[in-house]
Coordinates of C-alpha atoms and ligand atoms in Angstrom, one line a residue:
M1 CA -25.1 -6.5 30.3
T2 CA -26.2 -9.0 27.6
V3 CA -24.7 -8.9 24.0
A4 CA -27.0 -10.9 21.6
L5 CA -25.0 -11.8 18.6
V6 CA -28.0 -12.2 15.6
Y7 CA -27.6 -15.2 13.4
P8 CA -24.1 -15.4 13.2
E9 CA -24.2 -18.3 10.5
L10 CA -26.4 -16.1 8.1
L11 CA -24.8 -12.8 8.8
G12 CA -21.3 -13.2 10.1
T13 CA -18.9 -12.6 7.6
Y14 CA -15.3 -11.4 7.6
G15 CA -15.2 -12.2 11.4
D16 CA -18.1 -10.0 12.3
S17 CA -19.2 -12.0 15.1
G18 CA -16.0 -11.0 17.1
N19 CA -17.6 -7.7 17.6
A20 CA -19.7 -9.1 20.4
T21 CA -16.3 -10.8 21.9
V22 CA -14.7 -7.3 21.9
L23 CA -17.9 -5.9 23.6
V24 CA -18.0 -8.5 26.2
Q25 CA -14.3 -8.5 27.0
R26 CA -14.0 -4.9 27.2
L27 CA -16.5 -4.9 30.1
R28 CA -15.2 -8.0 32.0
R29 CA -11.3 -6.3 31.6
R30 CA -13.1 -3.2 33.9
G31 CA -14.6 -6.3 36.1
Q32 CA -17.8 -5.6 34.8
E33 CA -20.3 -8.6 34.3
A34 CA -21.2 -8.9 30.5
R35 CA -22.1 -12.4 28.2
A36 CA -22.6 -12.7 24.8
L37 CA -26.0 -14.5 23.4
T38 CA -25.6 -16.3 20.4
V39 CA -28.8 -16.7 18.7
H40 CA -28.8 -19.5 16.1
A41 CA -31.2 -19.3 12.8
D42 CA -33.6 -21.6 14.5
Q43 CA -33.8 -19.7 17.7
V44 CA -36.0 -16.8 18.8
V45 CA -34.3 -13.6 19.1
P46 CA -35.2 -12.4 22.8
A47 CA -36.1 -8.6 22.6
T48 CA -34.5 -7.5 25.9
C49 CA -31.0 -7.7 25.5
E50 CA -29.1 -4.4 26.0
L51 CA -26.8 -4.4 22.7
Y52 CA -27.5 -6.7 19.5
V53 CA -24.3 -7.4 16.9
V54 CA -25.8 -8.0 13.2
G55 CA -22.9 -8.8 11.0
G56 CA -22.4 -9.1 7.0
G57 CA -23.5 -11.7 5.0
E58 CA -24.1 -13.0 1.0
D59 CA -27.2 -11.8 -0.5
L60 CA -29.4 -15.0 0.0
P61 CA -28.4 -15.5 3.7
Q62 CA -29.1 -11.8 4.1
E63 CA -32.6 -12.3 2.5
L64 CA -33.5 -15.2 5.1
A65 CA -32.3 -13.3 8.2
A66 CA -34.5 -10.1 7.2
A67 CA -37.5 -12.2 6.7
K68 CA -37.2 -13.8 10.0
L69 CA -36.5 -10.7 11.6
R70 CA -39.5 -9.0 10.0
A71 CA -41.7 -11.7 11.1
A72 CA -40.9 -11.6 15.2
R73 CA -39.9 -8.2 15.2
P74 CA -37.4 -8.6 17.7
L75 CA -35.2 -5.8 16.7
H76 CA -37.8 -3.6 16.5
R77 CA -39.0 -3.9 20.1
A78 CA -35.6 -4.0 21.5
V79 CA -34.7 -0.6 19.6
E80 CA -38.0 1.1 20.9
A81 CA -37.1 0.0 24.5
G82 CA -33.4 1.7 23.8
S83 CA -31.1 -1.1 23.2
V84 CA -27.7 -0.3 21.3
V85 CA -27.6 -2.0 17.9
L86 CA -24.3 -2.6 15.8
A87 CA -25.2 -3.5 12.1
V88 CA -22.1 -4.2 9.9
C89 CA -22.8 -4.3 5.9
A90 CA -25.6 -6.5 5.0
G91 CA -26.9 -6.1 8.8
L92 CA -26.9 -2.3 7.7
Q93 CA -29.0 -3.2 4.6
V94 CA -31.4 -5.3 6.4
L95 CA -32.3 -2.4 8.9
G96 CA -32.8 -0.2 6.5
E97 CA -36.3 0.1 4.5
R98 CA -35.3 -1.6 1.3
F99 CA -32.1 -3.5 0.0
A100 CA -31.2 -5.7 -3.1
G101 CA -32.0 -9.6 -2.9
P102 CA -30.2 -12.1 -4.5
D103 CA -31.6 -11.6 -7.9
G104 CA -31.1 -7.6 -7.5
R105 CA -35.2 -7.3 -6.9
A106 CA -36.0 -4.7 -4.1
T107 CA -36.6 -6.8 -0.5
D108 CA -38.1 -5.2 2.4
G109 CA -36.0 -4.5 5.1
L110 CA -36.9 -3.9 8.9
G111 CA -37.4 -0.2 8.1
I112 CA -35.3 0.7 11.8
L113 CA -32.9 2.6 9.6
D114 CA -34.3 5.2 6.9
C115 CA -32.1 4.2 4.2
V116 CA -32.5 2.4 0.9
T117 CA -29.9 -0.3 -0.5
E118 CA -29.8 -1.1 -4.3
R119 CA -27.7 -2.4 -7.0
T120 CA -26.6 0.4 -9.6
G121 CA -23.9 -1.9 -11.5
S122 CA -21.2 0.4 -9.8
P123 CA -17.8 -2.1 -9.7
R124 CA -18.3 -4.3 -6.3
A125 CA -16.4 -1.8 -3.4
I126 CA -13.8 -4.2 -2.0
G127 CA -10.8 -2.9 0.0
E128 CA -9.7 -0.9 3.1
I129 CA -11.8 2.1 4.1
L130 CA -10.8 5.2 6.3
V131 CA -13.6 7.3 7.8
Q132 CA -13.5 10.5 9.6
P133 CA -16.2 10.4 12.3
A134 CA -18.8 13.4 12.0
A135 CA -18.4 16.1 14.7
E136 CA -20.8 14.8 17.4
W137 CA -18.8 11.6 17.6
A138 CA -14.9 13.2 16.9
G139 CA -15.8 15.8 19.4
Q140 CA -16.1 12.6 22.2
G141 CA -13.0 11.5 21.0
L142 CA -13.9 8.9 18.6
P143 CA -10.6 8.8 16.0
V144 CA -10.6 8.0 12.2
L145 CA -12.3 4.6 12.0
T146 CA -10.6 2.1 9.9
G147 CA -12.2 -1.2 8.5
F148 CA -12.6 -3.4 5.1
E149 CA -15.4 -3.2 2.8
N150 CA -16.8 -5.5 0.4
H151 CA -20.3 -4.9 -0.9
G152 CA -22.1 -4.9 -4.1
A153 CA -24.9 -3.0 -3.4
V154 CA -25.2 1.0 -2.6
T155 CA -26.8 2.7 0.3
E156 CA -28.6 5.8 0.1
L157 CA -29.7 7.6 3.3
G158 CA -33.1 9.4 4.0
P159 CA -33.6 12.5 6.4
G160 CA -34.0 10.2 9.4
C161 CA -30.4 9.0 9.5
R162 CA -27.1 10.5 9.4
P163 CA -23.9 8.9 8.2
V164 CA -21.3 8.0 10.6
G165 CA -18.7 10.2 8.8
R166 CA -16.8 11.2 5.6
V167 CA -14.9 8.8 3.9
I168 CA -11.3 9.4 3.2
A169 CA -10.2 6.0 1.8
G170 CA -12.4 3.6 0.2
V171 CA -16.2 3.8 -1.0
G172 CA -18.7 3.8 1.7
N173 CA -21.9 4.0 1.1
H174 CA -22.3 5.2 -2.5
D175 CA -19.4 7.1 -3.9
G176 CA -16.9 7.6 -1.8
T177 CA -18.7 10.5 0.1
V178 CA -19.8 9.2 3.3
E179 CA -19.9 5.7 5.5
G180 CA -22.7 4.3 7.3
A181 CA -26.1 5.2 9.0
V182 CA -27.0 6.2 12.2
A183 CA -30.2 7.1 14.2
G184 CA -30.8 7.0 17.7
R185 CA -28.3 4.3 19.4
V186 CA -28.6 2.1 16.0
W187 CA -25.0 2.3 14.4
G188 CA -25.0 0.8 10.9
T189 CA -21.8 0.7 9.0
Y190 CA -19.9 -1.0 6.3
M191 CA -16.7 -1.6 8.1
H192 CA -16.0 -5.2 8.5
G193 CA -12.7 -6.0 10.5
P194 CA -14.0 -6.9 13.0
V195 CA -14.7 -3.2 13.3
L196 CA -14.8 -3.2 17.1
A197 CA -11.7 -4.8 17.3
R198 CA -10.0 -2.3 14.8
N199 CA -11.6 0.7 16.5
P200 CA -11.9 -0.1 20.6
C201 CA -13.1 3.3 20.7
L202 CA -15.9 2.6 19.0
A203 CA -16.7 -0.1 21.1
D204 CA -16.1 2.0 24.2
M205 CA -18.7 4.4 22.7
L206 CA -21.6 1.9 22.0
L207 CA -21.0 0.2 25.5
S208 CA -20.8 3.5 27.3
W209 CA -24.4 4.3 25.9
V210 CA -25.3 1.6 27.6
V211 CA -23.4 1.6 30.9
G212 CA -22.5 5.2 31.3
S213 CA -18.5 6.4 31.1
L214 CA -15.6 3.9 31.1
G215 CA -12.4 3.9 32.7
P216 CA -9.3 3.4 30.2
L217 CA -7.7 -0.1 29.4
D218 CA -4.5 -0.8 27.9
D219 CA -4.9 -0.8 24.4
T220 CA -1.4 -0.8 22.8
E221 CA -1.9 -3.7 20.4
P222 CA -5.4 -2.7 19.1
E223 CA -4.0 1.1 18.8
A224 CA -0.7 -0.3 17.0
L225 CA -3.2 -2.2 14.4
H226 CA -5.3 1.1 14.0
D227 CA -2.5 3.3 13.3
E228 CA -1.2 0.8 10.8
R229 CA -4.4 0.6 9.0
A230 CA -4.8 4.2 8.9
R231 CA -1.6 4.7 7.3
L232 CA -2.1 1.7 4.7
G233 CA -5.5 3.2 3.9
S234 CA -4.3 6.4 3.2
L235 CA -1.1 5.1 1.1
E236 CA -3.4 2.8 -0.9
R237 CA -5.9 5.8 -1.8
R238 CA -2.7 7.5 -3.2
L239 CA -1.6 4.5 -5.2
G240 CA -4.8 3.4 -6.3
G241 CA -4.4 0.0 -5.3
P242 CA -3.1 -2.2 -2.6
V243 CA -0.1 -2.0 -0.8
Q244 CA 2.4 -4.2 1.0
E245 CA 4.1 -2.9 3.7
A246 CA 6.3 -4.4 6.8
S247 CA 3.4 -4.7 9.3
R248 CA 3.9 -3.1 12.8
W249 CA 1.5 -5.2 13.8
A250 CA 3.3 -8.5 12.6
R251 CA 6.6 -6.8 14.3
L252 CA 4.9 -6.2 17.5
R253 CA 3.5 -9.9 17.6
R254 CA 7.0 -11.2 17.0
A255 CA 8.5 -8.9 19.8
R256 CA 5.9 -10.5 21.9
S257 CA 6.5 -14.0 21.2
G258 CA 10.3 -13.2 21.7
Q259 CA 11.0 -14.3 17.4
Ligands
LIG301 N1 -24.6 -8.9 0.1 C1 -24.7 -7.7 0.5 C2 -23.6 -6.6 -0.9 O1 -22.9 -7.5 -1.6 C3 -23.5 -7.1 1.6 C4 -22.3 -7.6 1.6 C5 -21.9 -7.7 3.0 O2 -22.3 -8.0 4.1 N2 -20.4 -8.1 3.2 O3 -24.1 -5.5 -0.7

């Protein structure tokens, strides 16, 4: 299994490249072979990987990445062949039909996801986000997802894709109602974190689309982080601002290091 990390120097804000590490490590911990293939911006993106990770980015690098991916069409070919793609924030926007370029003007995306992203003058969405996954995924055991969002543009979905789920706290695609854009095996989300470190269940779901069902792992630490973030996200929503609380995650780390 090869996980391609696409142009991390252009699309890799907030540690999104870590998503590739999480995917590879979760397979290796189960004794399966996996490797991450970092494809730099001056390299050709192969169309034959099983899984692709595309991260978030600022407006100008995002436009550059889109131009390259439009020209060579590796993601189009990979998706047609059944590869799985995780696209975060600018990644989601780039995979859509159009997005807002650095000057705010409409820029062509890849047209892999049926969605359009533009600037509407609404304030930049920054902060913790909690999402209740749609029934299809919740029914498979996917819990509430937690992440961090930071985007200036907003996304409207067309009929060809559906949201990841309903926003419990935060902004999501547009107005605090829904988050993400999913079509087939392409999972677009506004969640940084990295999202797969925050939500190992999501990592396993994407992996299972490639390798089939997976046995359990000891996820004590990421589950503690997940639960802390979920509590914090709800609290921030109720208080309408950032909250500082003694972190269960930090306590766990201190306990582990014997301090
Ligand atoms: N540049 C895009 C926006 O601001 C995406 C930001 C991101 O990837 N964090 O909407």
